[in-house]
Amino acid sequence: MATKKIKPMTPGQRFQIMPNFSTLTKKKPEKSLLRPVKQKSGRNNRGVITVHYRGGGHKRKARLIDFYRKKHGVTGVVQSIEYDPMRTAFIALIYYEDGVKSYIIAPEGLAVGAKIIAGDQVSPEVGNAMRLRSLPLGTFIHNIELNPGSGAACVRSAGGYAQLVAREGKYATVKLPSGEMRMINKECMATVGVVSNGDHNRIILGKAGRMRWLGRRPRTRQVATNAVDGSMGGGEGKSSGGQPRARRGRCIYSKGQKTRKRNKYSDKMIIKKRK
């Protein structure tokens, strides 16, 4: 997907870079695959803000995405490529031979009318899903399971892709977008191709109002807060209040504190850590 820069008729459009939705083929979603989304606005059941700088935003409905691809051997036809307000990638509406409809994350190059299928004895074409043991080495993949049957957990955002590097014994080695090399069970499912909407990172909102439409409220500079309100708050004048602290007194991560658990269960699966 390409982006577009419009003629600046207002100050908010001066530096704005908009997504170009020319690849989308349908505006209204499939009603049977929609679910309501309750607005949380960053507050708990007592009305106290627990997640700061969130609230408001446009009303949205969630699309039910098939992250499992369990319909092995059943061919599906791509009916449309659509926008999803809950994610950065585009989604594809699939009509299966047996009459079932579902959404999947749309890979780059998947067009209306294309046929996709999941299974072990299928060709490694864009949109097809299969187990890691059946994929050719070097294939670009996305929607990768971490445990067999648990549903896709890795590489689901716009423009993302991983690469199948090697297979040995029970595990396959996959290079993730972060640069991490990780062993994953060969029985896990993955989808062939690169996730659509690769130009998403080039979008510039252009004005604060568009951020509010997304449900993001204004952020306060931490140096400008009181000691109890921010990690860098307090002090006299423009000076900050000493060592950065989180709201509950813990040493804050801006000072380089490690956030990953030392003995995390999945450390043994990582061959090479991310950059």
PDB file of C-alpha atoms in Angstrom:
ATOM      1  CA  MET A   1       0.000   0.000   0.000  1.00  0.00           C
ATOM      2  CA  ALA A   2       1.300   3.442  -0.934  1.00  0.00           C
ATOM      3  CA  THR A   3       0.744   6.602   1.073  1.00  0.00           C
ATOM      4  CA  LYS A   4      -0.472   9.968  -0.180  1.00  0.00           C
ATOM      5  CA  LYS A   5       0.267  13.580   0.720  1.00  0.00           C
ATOM      6  CA  ILE A   6      -2.674  15.907   0.254  1.00  0.00           C
ATOM      7  CA  LYS A   7      -2.662  19.617  -0.595  1.00  0.00           C
ATOM      8  CA  PRO A   8      -2.350  21.539   2.727  1.00  0.00           C
ATOM      9  CA  MET A   9      -5.602  23.501   2.901  1.00  0.00           C
ATOM     10  CA  THR A  10      -5.340  23.687   6.719  1.00  0.00           C
ATOM     11  CA  PRO A  11      -2.390  23.706   9.171  1.00  0.00           C
ATOM     12  CA  GLY A  12      -3.243  20.155  10.265  1.00  0.00           C
ATOM     13  CA  GLN A  13      -2.701  18.940   6.696  1.00  0.00           C
ATOM     14  CA  ARG A  14       0.685  20.649   6.255  1.00  0.00           C
ATOM     15  CA  PHE A  15       2.852  17.646   7.185  1.00  0.00           C
ATOM     16  CA  GLN A  16       0.145  15.000   7.089  1.00  0.00           C
ATOM     17  CA  ILE A  17       0.882  11.733   5.265  1.00  0.00           C
ATOM     18  CA  MET A  18      -2.273   9.690   4.783  1.00  0.00           C
ATOM     19  CA  PRO A  19      -2.727   5.998   4.014  1.00  0.00           C
ATOM     20  CA  ASN A  20      -3.851   5.272   0.474  1.00  0.00           C
ATOM     21  CA  PHE A  21      -6.650   2.741   0.655  1.00  0.00           C
ATOM     22  CA  SER A  22      -6.669   1.995  -3.077  1.00  0.00           C
ATOM     23  CA  THR A  23      -6.000  -1.708  -2.416  1.00  0.00           C
ATOM     24  CA  LEU A  24      -9.174  -2.067  -0.316  1.00  0.00           C
ATOM     25  CA  THR A  25     -12.181  -3.475  -2.148  1.00  0.00           C
ATOM     26  CA  LYS A  26     -15.043  -3.185   0.347  1.00  0.00           C
ATOM     27  CA  LYS A  27     -16.135  -0.536   2.853  1.00  0.00           C
ATOM     28  CA  LYS A  28     -18.754  -2.338   4.960  1.00  0.00           C
ATOM     29  CA  PRO A  29     -17.617  -5.377   7.000  1.00  0.00           C
ATOM     30  CA  GLU A  30     -19.302  -8.776   7.233  1.00  0.00           C
ATOM     31  CA  LYS A  31     -21.946  -8.371   9.979  1.00  0.00           C
ATOM     32  CA  SER A  32     -21.792 -11.972  11.189  1.00  0.00           C
ATOM     33  CA  LEU A  33     -18.086 -11.556  12.040  1.00  0.00           C
ATOM     34  CA  LEU A  34     -18.429  -8.351  14.089  1.00  0.00           C
ATOM     35  CA  ARG A  35     -18.351  -8.095  17.883  1.00  0.00           C
ATOM     36  CA  PRO A  36     -18.836  -5.004  20.105  1.00  0.00           C
ATOM     37  CA  VAL A  37     -15.853  -3.467  21.901  1.00  0.00           C
ATOM     38  CA  LYS A  38     -16.428  -1.979  25.327  1.00  0.00           C
ATOM     39  CA  GLN A  39     -14.659   1.342  25.811  1.00  0.00           C
ATOM     40  CA  LYS A  40     -12.361   1.292  28.844  1.00  0.00           C
ATOM     41  CA  SER A  41     -10.950   4.845  28.776  1.00  0.00           C
ATOM     42  CA  GLY A  42      -8.070   3.911  31.099  1.00  0.00           C
ATOM     43  CA  ARG A  43     -10.244   3.697  34.238  1.00  0.00           C
ATOM     44  CA  ASN A  44     -11.126   0.781  36.501  1.00  0.00           C
ATOM     45  CA  ASN A  45     -14.531  -0.182  37.951  1.00  0.00           C
ATOM     46  CA  ARG A  46     -14.225   2.594  40.562  1.00  0.00           C
ATOM     47  CA  GLY A  47     -13.602   5.278  37.964  1.00  0.00           C
ATOM     48  CA  VAL A  48      -9.950   5.696  38.968  1.00  0.00           C
ATOM     49  CA  ILE A  49      -7.419   6.196  36.169  1.00  0.00           C
ATOM     50  CA  THR A  50      -5.151   3.142  36.091  1.00  0.00           C
ATOM     51  CA  VAL A  51      -3.840   3.500  32.523  1.00  0.00           C
ATOM     52  CA  HIS A  52      -2.788   7.080  31.889  1.00  0.00           C
ATOM     53  CA  TYR A  53      -3.243   9.086  28.677  1.00  0.00           C
ATOM     54  CA  ARG A  54      -6.076   6.956  27.282  1.00  0.00           C
ATOM     55  CA  GLY A  55      -9.744   7.760  26.768  1.00  0.00           C
ATOM     56  CA  GLY A  56     -12.289   8.912  24.219  1.00  0.00           C
ATOM     57  CA  GLY A  57     -11.752   7.854  20.643  1.00  0.00           C
ATOM     58  CA  HIS A  58     -14.090   6.718  17.915  1.00  0.00           C
ATOM     59  CA  LYS A  59     -16.507   3.855  18.513  1.00  0.00           C
ATOM     60  CA  ARG A  60     -15.204   0.633  16.963  1.00  0.00           C
ATOM     61  CA  LYS A  61     -16.283  -2.956  16.389  1.00  0.00           C
ATOM     62  CA  ALA A  62     -13.928  -5.921  16.525  1.00  0.00           C
ATOM     63  CA  ARG A  63     -13.599  -8.294  13.576  1.00  0.00           C
ATOM     64  CA  LEU A  64     -13.284 -11.980  14.442  1.00  0.00           C
ATOM     65  CA  ILE A  65      -9.955 -13.047  12.930  1.00  0.00           C
ATOM     66  CA  ASP A  66      -9.122 -16.709  12.301  1.00  0.00           C
ATOM     67  CA  PHE A  67      -5.661 -17.157  13.873  1.00  0.00           C
ATOM     68  CA  TYR A  68      -5.950 -20.960  13.980  1.00  0.00           C
ATOM     69  CA  ARG A  69      -6.458 -21.974  10.311  1.00  0.00           C
ATOM     70  CA  LYS A  70      -7.789 -25.389  11.334  1.00  0.00           C
ATOM     71  CA  LYS A  71      -9.866 -25.955   8.184  1.00  0.00           C
ATOM     72  CA  HIS A  72      -7.297 -28.251   6.576  1.00  0.00           C
ATOM     73  CA  GLY A  73      -7.942 -29.288   2.998  1.00  0.00           C
ATOM     74  CA  VAL A  74     -10.867 -26.862   2.509  1.00  0.00           C
ATOM     75  CA  THR A  75     -10.299 -24.254  -0.206  1.00  0.00           C
ATOM     76  CA  GLY A  76     -11.332 -20.673   0.451  1.00  0.00           C
ATOM     77  CA  VAL A  77     -11.799 -17.781  -1.979  1.00  0.00           C
ATOM     78  CA  VAL A  78     -10.804 -14.205  -1.117  1.00  0.00           C
ATOM     79  CA  GLN A  79     -13.991 -12.144  -1.299  1.00  0.00           C
ATOM     80  CA  SER A  80     -12.593  -8.741  -0.295  1.00  0.00           C
ATOM     81  CA  ILE A  81      -9.664  -6.879   1.272  1.00  0.00           C
ATOM     82  CA  GLU A  82     -10.858  -4.643   4.121  1.00  0.00           C
ATOM     83  CA  TYR A  83      -9.728  -2.123   6.724  1.00  0.00           C
ATOM     84  CA  ASP A  84      -9.670  -3.137  10.397  1.00  0.00           C
ATOM     85  CA  PRO A  85      -9.735  -0.310  12.979  1.00  0.00           C
ATOM     86  CA  MET A  86      -8.321  -2.621  15.665  1.00  0.00           C
ATOM     87  CA  ARG A  87      -5.027  -3.435  13.890  1.00  0.00           C
ATOM     88  CA  THR A  88      -2.417  -1.966  11.544  1.00  0.00           C
ATOM     89  CA  ALA A  89      -2.644  -4.675   8.868  1.00  0.00           C
ATOM     90  CA  PHE A  90      -5.492  -5.136   6.409  1.00  0.00           C
ATOM     91  CA  ILE A  91      -7.785  -8.166   6.625  1.00  0.00           C
ATOM     92  CA  ALA A  92      -9.214 -10.483   3.971  1.00  0.00           C
ATOM     93  CA  LEU A  93     -12.733 -11.919   3.960  1.00  0.00           C
ATOM     94  CA  ILE A  94     -12.674 -15.617   3.002  1.00  0.00           C
ATOM     95  CA  TYR A  95     -15.584 -17.693   1.689  1.00  0.00           C
ATOM     96  CA  TYR A  96     -14.880 -21.419   2.152  1.00  0.00           C
ATOM     97  CA  GLU A  97     -16.309 -24.241   0.031  1.00  0.00           C
ATOM     98  CA  ASP A  98     -18.448 -25.499   2.915  1.00  0.00           C
ATOM     99  CA  GLY A  99     -20.174 -22.106   3.293  1.00  0.00           C
ATOM    100  CA  VAL A 100     -18.173 -20.818   6.291  1.00  0.00           C
ATOM    101  CA  LYS A 101     -16.994 -17.196   6.250  1.00  0.00           C
ATOM    102  CA  SER A 102     -13.962 -15.918   8.148  1.00  0.00           C
ATOM    103  CA  TYR A 103     -11.429 -13.111   8.285  1.00  0.00           C
ATOM    104  CA  ILE A 104      -7.663 -13.617   8.090  1.00  0.00           C
ATOM    105  CA  ILE A 105      -4.751 -11.180   8.235  1.00  0.00           C
ATOM    106  CA  ALA A 106      -4.199 -10.205   4.593  1.00  0.00           C
ATOM    107  CA  PRO A 107      -0.656 -10.842   3.313  1.00  0.00           C
ATOM    108  CA  GLU A 108       0.940  -8.600   0.676  1.00  0.00           C
ATOM    109  CA  GLY A 109      -0.072  -9.618  -2.850  1.00  0.00           C
ATOM    110  CA  LEU A 110      -3.305 -11.423  -1.899  1.00  0.00           C
ATOM    111  CA  ALA A 111      -6.016 -10.288  -4.334  1.00  0.00           C
ATOM    112  CA  VAL A 112      -9.771 -10.742  -4.630  1.00  0.00           C
ATOM    113  CA  GLY A 113     -10.592 -14.066  -6.272  1.00  0.00           C
ATOM    114  CA  ALA A 114      -7.395 -15.780  -5.097  1.00  0.00           C
ATOM    115  CA  LYS A 115      -7.744 -19.239  -3.568  1.00  0.00           C
ATOM    116  CA  ILE A 116      -6.115 -20.169  -0.257  1.00  0.00           C
ATOM    117  CA  ILE A 117      -5.901 -23.439   1.656  1.00  0.00           C
ATOM    118  CA  ALA A 118      -4.406 -24.780   4.876  1.00  0.00           C
ATOM    119  CA  GLY A 119      -2.799 -28.181   5.314  1.00  0.00           C
ATOM    120  CA  ASP A 120       0.438 -30.174   5.158  1.00  0.00           C
ATOM    121  CA  GLN A 121       0.441 -31.144   1.482  1.00  0.00           C
ATOM    122  CA  VAL A 122      -0.272 -27.697   0.002  1.00  0.00           C
ATOM    123  CA  SER A 123       2.023 -25.481  -2.064  1.00  0.00           C
ATOM    124  CA  PRO A 124       3.827 -22.671  -0.195  1.00  0.00           C
ATOM    125  CA  GLU A 125       1.960 -19.822  -1.929  1.00  0.00           C
ATOM    126  CA  VAL A 126       0.925 -16.475  -0.435  1.00  0.00           C
ATOM    127  CA  GLY A 127      -1.982 -16.908   2.007  1.00  0.00           C
ATOM    128  CA  ASN A 128      -1.626 -20.678   2.414  1.00  0.00           C
ATOM    129  CA  ALA A 129      -1.059 -21.982   5.944  1.00  0.00           C
ATOM    130  CA  MET A 130       0.881 -25.078   6.971  1.00  0.00           C
ATOM    131  CA  ARG A 131       3.018 -26.515   9.736  1.00  0.00           C
ATOM    132  CA  LEU A 132       6.646 -25.444  10.019  1.00  0.00           C
ATOM    133  CA  ARG A 133       7.788 -28.993   9.224  1.00  0.00           C
ATOM    134  CA  SER A 134       6.179 -28.741   5.764  1.00  0.00           C
ATOM    135  CA  LEU A 135       7.505 -25.312   4.758  1.00  0.00           C
ATOM    136  CA  PRO A 136      10.602 -24.934   2.534  1.00  0.00           C
ATOM    137  CA  LEU A 137      13.623 -23.367   4.265  1.00  0.00           C
ATOM    138  CA  GLY A 138      14.024 -19.649   3.573  1.00  0.00           C
ATOM    139  CA  THR A 139      10.262 -18.988   3.252  1.00  0.00           C
ATOM    140  CA  PHE A 140       8.908 -15.655   4.505  1.00  0.00           C
ATOM    141  CA  ILE A 141       6.085 -16.335   6.964  1.00  0.00           C
ATOM    142  CA  HIS A 142       3.746 -14.576   9.419  1.00  0.00           C
ATOM    143  CA  ASN A 143       0.969 -15.500  11.885  1.00  0.00           C
ATOM    144  CA  ILE A 144       3.220 -17.989  13.669  1.00  0.00           C
ATOM    145  CA  GLU A 145       2.056 -20.148  16.582  1.00  0.00           C
ATOM    146  CA  LEU A 146       4.365 -20.520  19.583  1.00  0.00           C
ATOM    147  CA  ASN A 147       2.648 -23.697  20.783  1.00  0.00           C
ATOM    148  CA  PRO A 148       0.800 -26.183  18.540  1.00  0.00           C
ATOM    149  CA  GLY A 149      -2.912 -25.363  18.351  1.00  0.00           C
ATOM    150  CA  SER A 150      -2.693 -22.184  20.434  1.00  0.00           C
ATOM    151  CA  GLY A 151      -3.309 -19.778  17.537  1.00  0.00           C
ATOM    152  CA  ALA A 152      -0.984 -17.290  15.879  1.00  0.00           C
ATOM    153  CA  ALA A 153       0.896 -15.104  18.346  1.00  0.00           C
ATOM    154  CA  CYS A 154       3.909 -13.760  16.400  1.00  0.00           C
ATOM    155  CA  VAL A 155       4.331 -11.492  13.379  1.00  0.00           C
ATOM    156  CA  ARG A 156       0.823 -10.097  12.933  1.00  0.00           C
ATOM    157  CA  SER A 157       1.366  -6.339  12.475  1.00  0.00           C
ATOM    158  CA  ALA A 158       1.664  -4.363   9.232  1.00  0.00           C
ATOM    159  CA  GLY A 159       4.678  -5.145   7.052  1.00  0.00           C
ATOM    160  CA  GLY A 160       5.988  -7.842   9.395  1.00  0.00           C
ATOM    161  CA  TYR A 161       7.572 -11.115   8.307  1.00  0.00           C
ATOM    162  CA  ALA A 162       9.765 -13.856   9.753  1.00  0.00           C
ATOM    163  CA  GLN A 163      12.007 -16.316   7.938  1.00  0.00           C
ATOM    164  CA  LEU A 164      12.278 -20.051   8.404  1.00  0.00           C
ATOM    165  CA  VAL A 165      16.030 -20.641   8.756  1.00  0.00           C
ATOM    166  CA  ALA A 166      16.565 -24.275   9.782  1.00  0.00           C
ATOM    167  CA  ARG A 167      15.016 -27.457  11.164  1.00  0.00           C
ATOM    168  CA  GLU A 168      16.584 -29.909  13.574  1.00  0.00           C
ATOM    169  CA  GLY A 169      14.911 -32.630  15.590  1.00  0.00           C
ATOM    170  CA  LYS A 170      11.691 -31.458  17.194  1.00  0.00           C
ATOM    171  CA  TYR A 171      12.178 -27.742  16.484  1.00  0.00           C
ATOM    172  CA  ALA A 172      12.439 -25.260  13.630  1.00  0.00           C
ATOM    173  CA  THR A 173      14.592 -22.129  13.842  1.00  0.00           C
ATOM    174  CA  VAL A 174      12.821 -18.897  12.882  1.00  0.00           C
ATOM    175  CA  LYS A 175      14.320 -15.423  12.501  1.00  0.00           C
ATOM    176  CA  LEU A 176      11.764 -12.915  13.855  1.00  0.00           C
ATOM    177  CA  PRO A 177      11.373  -9.264  12.737  1.00  0.00           C
ATOM    178  CA  SER A 178      13.252  -8.055  15.827  1.00  0.00           C
ATOM    179  CA  GLY A 179      16.342 -10.032  14.765  1.00  0.00           C
ATOM    180  CA  GLU A 180      15.762 -12.687  17.430  1.00  0.00           C
ATOM    181  CA  MET A 181      16.513 -16.275  16.388  1.00  0.00           C
ATOM    182  CA  ARG A 182      14.082 -18.602  18.105  1.00  0.00           C
ATOM    183  CA  MET A 183      13.313 -22.311  18.170  1.00  0.00           C
ATOM    184  CA  ILE A 184       9.629 -23.141  17.630  1.00  0.00           C
ATOM    185  CA  ASN A 185       7.948 -26.533  17.631  1.00  0.00           C
ATOM    186  CA  LYS A 186       7.730 -27.931  14.082  1.00  0.00           C
ATOM    187  CA  GLU A 187       4.022 -28.743  14.593  1.00  0.00           C
ATOM    188  CA  CYS A 188       3.125 -25.038  14.878  1.00  0.00           C
ATOM    189  CA  MET A 189       1.172 -23.420  12.046  1.00  0.00           C
ATOM    190  CA  ALA A 190       2.380 -20.410  10.032  1.00  0.00           C
ATOM    191  CA  THR A 191       1.064 -18.519   7.009  1.00  0.00           C
ATOM    192  CA  VAL A 192       3.150 -17.860   3.900  1.00  0.00           C
ATOM    193  CA  GLY A 193       3.896 -14.266   2.911  1.00  0.00           C
ATOM    194  CA  VAL A 194       4.540 -10.773   4.282  1.00  0.00           C
ATOM    195  CA  VAL A 195       1.820  -8.931   6.234  1.00  0.00           C
ATOM    196  CA  SER A 196       0.030  -6.247   4.199  1.00  0.00           C
ATOM    197  CA  ASN A 197       0.115  -2.451   4.665  1.00  0.00           C
ATOM    198  CA  GLY A 198       3.903  -2.250   4.847  1.00  0.00           C
ATOM    199  CA  ASP A 199       3.875   1.569   4.531  1.00  0.00           C
ATOM    200  CA  HIS A 200       2.001   1.982   7.809  1.00  0.00           C
ATOM    201  CA  ASN A 201       5.132   3.282   9.559  1.00  0.00           C
ATOM    202  CA  ARG A 202       5.321   6.213   7.114  1.00  0.00           C
ATOM    203  CA  ILE A 203       1.973   7.683   8.222  1.00  0.00           C
ATOM    204  CA  ILE A 204       2.124  11.108   9.917  1.00  0.00           C
ATOM    205  CA  LEU A 205      -1.059  12.115  11.769  1.00  0.00           C
ATOM    206  CA  GLY A 206      -0.477  15.840  11.286  1.00  0.00           C
ATOM    207  CA  LYS A 207      -2.580  17.112  14.194  1.00  0.00           C
ATOM    208  CA  ALA A 208      -3.450  16.303  17.798  1.00  0.00           C
ATOM    209  CA  GLY A 209      -7.106  15.734  16.922  1.00  0.00           C
ATOM    210  CA  ARG A 210      -6.357  12.590  14.942  1.00  0.00           C
ATOM    211  CA  MET A 211      -4.585  11.172  17.992  1.00  0.00           C
ATOM    212  CA  ARG A 212      -7.743  11.858  20.037  1.00  0.00           C
ATOM    213  CA  TRP A 213      -9.821   9.948  17.470  1.00  0.00           C
ATOM    214  CA  LEU A 214      -7.567   6.951  18.175  1.00  0.00           C
ATOM    215  CA  GLY A 215      -8.304   7.186  21.908  1.00  0.00           C
ATOM    216  CA  ARG A 216      -5.021   8.809  23.007  1.00  0.00           C
ATOM    217  CA  ARG A 217      -5.159  11.757  25.402  1.00  0.00           C
ATOM    218  CA  PRO A 218      -2.489  14.471  25.780  1.00  0.00           C
ATOM    219  CA  ARG A 219       0.720  13.482  27.542  1.00  0.00           C
ATOM    220  CA  THR A 220       2.261  15.662  30.242  1.00  0.00           C
ATOM    221  CA  ARG A 221       6.019  16.188  30.223  1.00  0.00           C
ATOM    222  CA  GLN A 222       7.297  14.281  33.257  1.00  0.00           C
ATOM    223  CA  VAL A 223       9.609  17.137  34.327  1.00  0.00           C
ATOM    224  CA  ALA A 224       6.555  19.408  34.595  1.00  0.00           C
ATOM    225  CA  THR A 225       4.708  17.166  37.088  1.00  0.00           C
ATOM    226  CA  ASN A 226       4.691  17.005  40.867  1.00  0.00           C
ATOM    227  CA  ALA A 227       6.793  14.352  42.584  1.00  0.00           C
ATOM    228  CA  VAL A 228       3.766  12.119  43.213  1.00  0.00           C
ATOM    229  CA  ASP A 229       2.502  12.375  39.637  1.00  0.00           C
ATOM    230  CA  GLY A 230       5.458  11.538  37.434  1.00  0.00           C
ATOM    231  CA  SER A 231       8.753   9.721  37.303  1.00  0.00           C
ATOM    232  CA  MET A 232      10.803  12.908  36.791  1.00  0.00           C
ATOM    233  CA  GLY A 233       8.504  15.157  38.833  1.00  0.00           C
ATOM    234  CA  GLY A 234       9.245  17.470  41.732  1.00  0.00           C
ATOM    235  CA  GLY A 235      12.181  19.754  42.376  1.00  0.00           C
ATOM    236  CA  GLU A 236      12.487  23.530  42.441  1.00  0.00           C
ATOM    237  CA  GLY A 237      12.021  25.502  39.250  1.00  0.00           C
ATOM    238  CA  LYS A 238      13.064  23.646  36.119  1.00  0.00           C
ATOM    239  CA  SER A 239      15.156  21.043  37.921  1.00  0.00           C
ATOM    240  CA  SER A 240      13.852  17.487  38.096  1.00  0.00           C
ATOM    241  CA  GLY A 241      13.282  15.765  41.411  1.00  0.00           C
ATOM    242  CA  GLY A 242      16.321  13.506  41.575  1.00  0.00           C
ATOM    243  CA  GLN A 243      16.409   9.859  40.529  1.00  0.00           C
ATOM    244  CA  PRO A 244      13.588   8.777  38.182  1.00  0.00           C
ATOM    245  CA  ARG A 245      10.972   6.636  39.900  1.00  0.00           C
ATOM    246  CA  ALA A 246       7.784   4.981  38.759  1.00  0.00           C
ATOM    247  CA  ARG A 247       4.529   6.071  40.407  1.00  0.00           C
ATOM    248  CA  ARG A 248       4.819   3.296  42.998  1.00  0.00           C
ATOM    249  CA  GLY A 249       8.438   4.030  43.877  1.00  0.00           C
ATOM    250  CA  ARG A 250      10.198   1.407  41.756  1.00  0.00           C
ATOM    251  CA  CYS A 251      13.330   2.312  39.809  1.00  0.00           C
ATOM    252  CA  ILE A 252      12.146   3.361  36.371  1.00  0.00           C
ATOM    253  CA  TYR A 253      13.090   1.718  33.111  1.00  0.00           C
ATOM    254  CA  SER A 254      14.558   4.874  31.542  1.00  0.00           C
ATOM    255  CA  LYS A 255      17.688   4.167  33.599  1.00  0.00           C
ATOM    256  CA  GLY A 256      18.251   0.874  31.809  1.00  0.00           C
ATOM    257  CA  GLN A 257      16.604  -1.539  34.220  1.00  0.00           C
ATOM    258  CA  LYS A 258      15.952  -4.925  32.607  1.00  0.00           C
ATOM    259  CA  THR A 259      12.248  -5.713  32.265  1.00  0.00           C
ATOM    260  CA  ARG A 260      12.520  -9.373  31.240  1.00  0.00           C
ATOM    261  CA  LYS A 261      12.416 -12.029  33.950  1.00  0.00           C
ATOM    262  CA  ARG A 262      15.815 -13.605  34.592  1.00  0.00           C
ATOM    263  CA  ASN A 263      14.666 -17.200  34.406  1.00  0.00           C
ATOM    264  CA  LYS A 264      11.809 -16.902  31.954  1.00  0.00           C
ATOM    265  CA  TYR A 265      10.563 -20.295  30.795  1.00  0.00           C
ATOM    266  CA  SER A 266      11.116 -19.497  27.109  1.00  0.00           C
ATOM    267  CA  ASP A 267      14.760 -18.371  27.422  1.00  0.00           C
ATOM    268  CA  LYS A 268      15.919 -21.859  26.449  1.00  0.00           C
ATOM    269  CA  MET A 269      14.128 -21.435  23.083  1.00  0.00           C
ATOM    270  CA  ILE A 270      16.083 -18.295  22.134  1.00  0.00           C
ATOM    271  CA  ILE A 271      19.241 -18.964  20.131  1.00  0.00           C
ATOM    272  CA  LYS A 272      20.157 -15.333  19.504  1.00  0.00           C
ATOM    273  CA  LYS A 273      18.597 -12.378  21.332  1.00  0.00           C
ATOM    274  CA  ARG A 274      17.040  -9.439  19.533  1.00  0.00           C
ATOM    275  CA  LYS A 275      19.182  -6.480  18.535  1.00  0.00           C
TER     276      LYS A 275
END
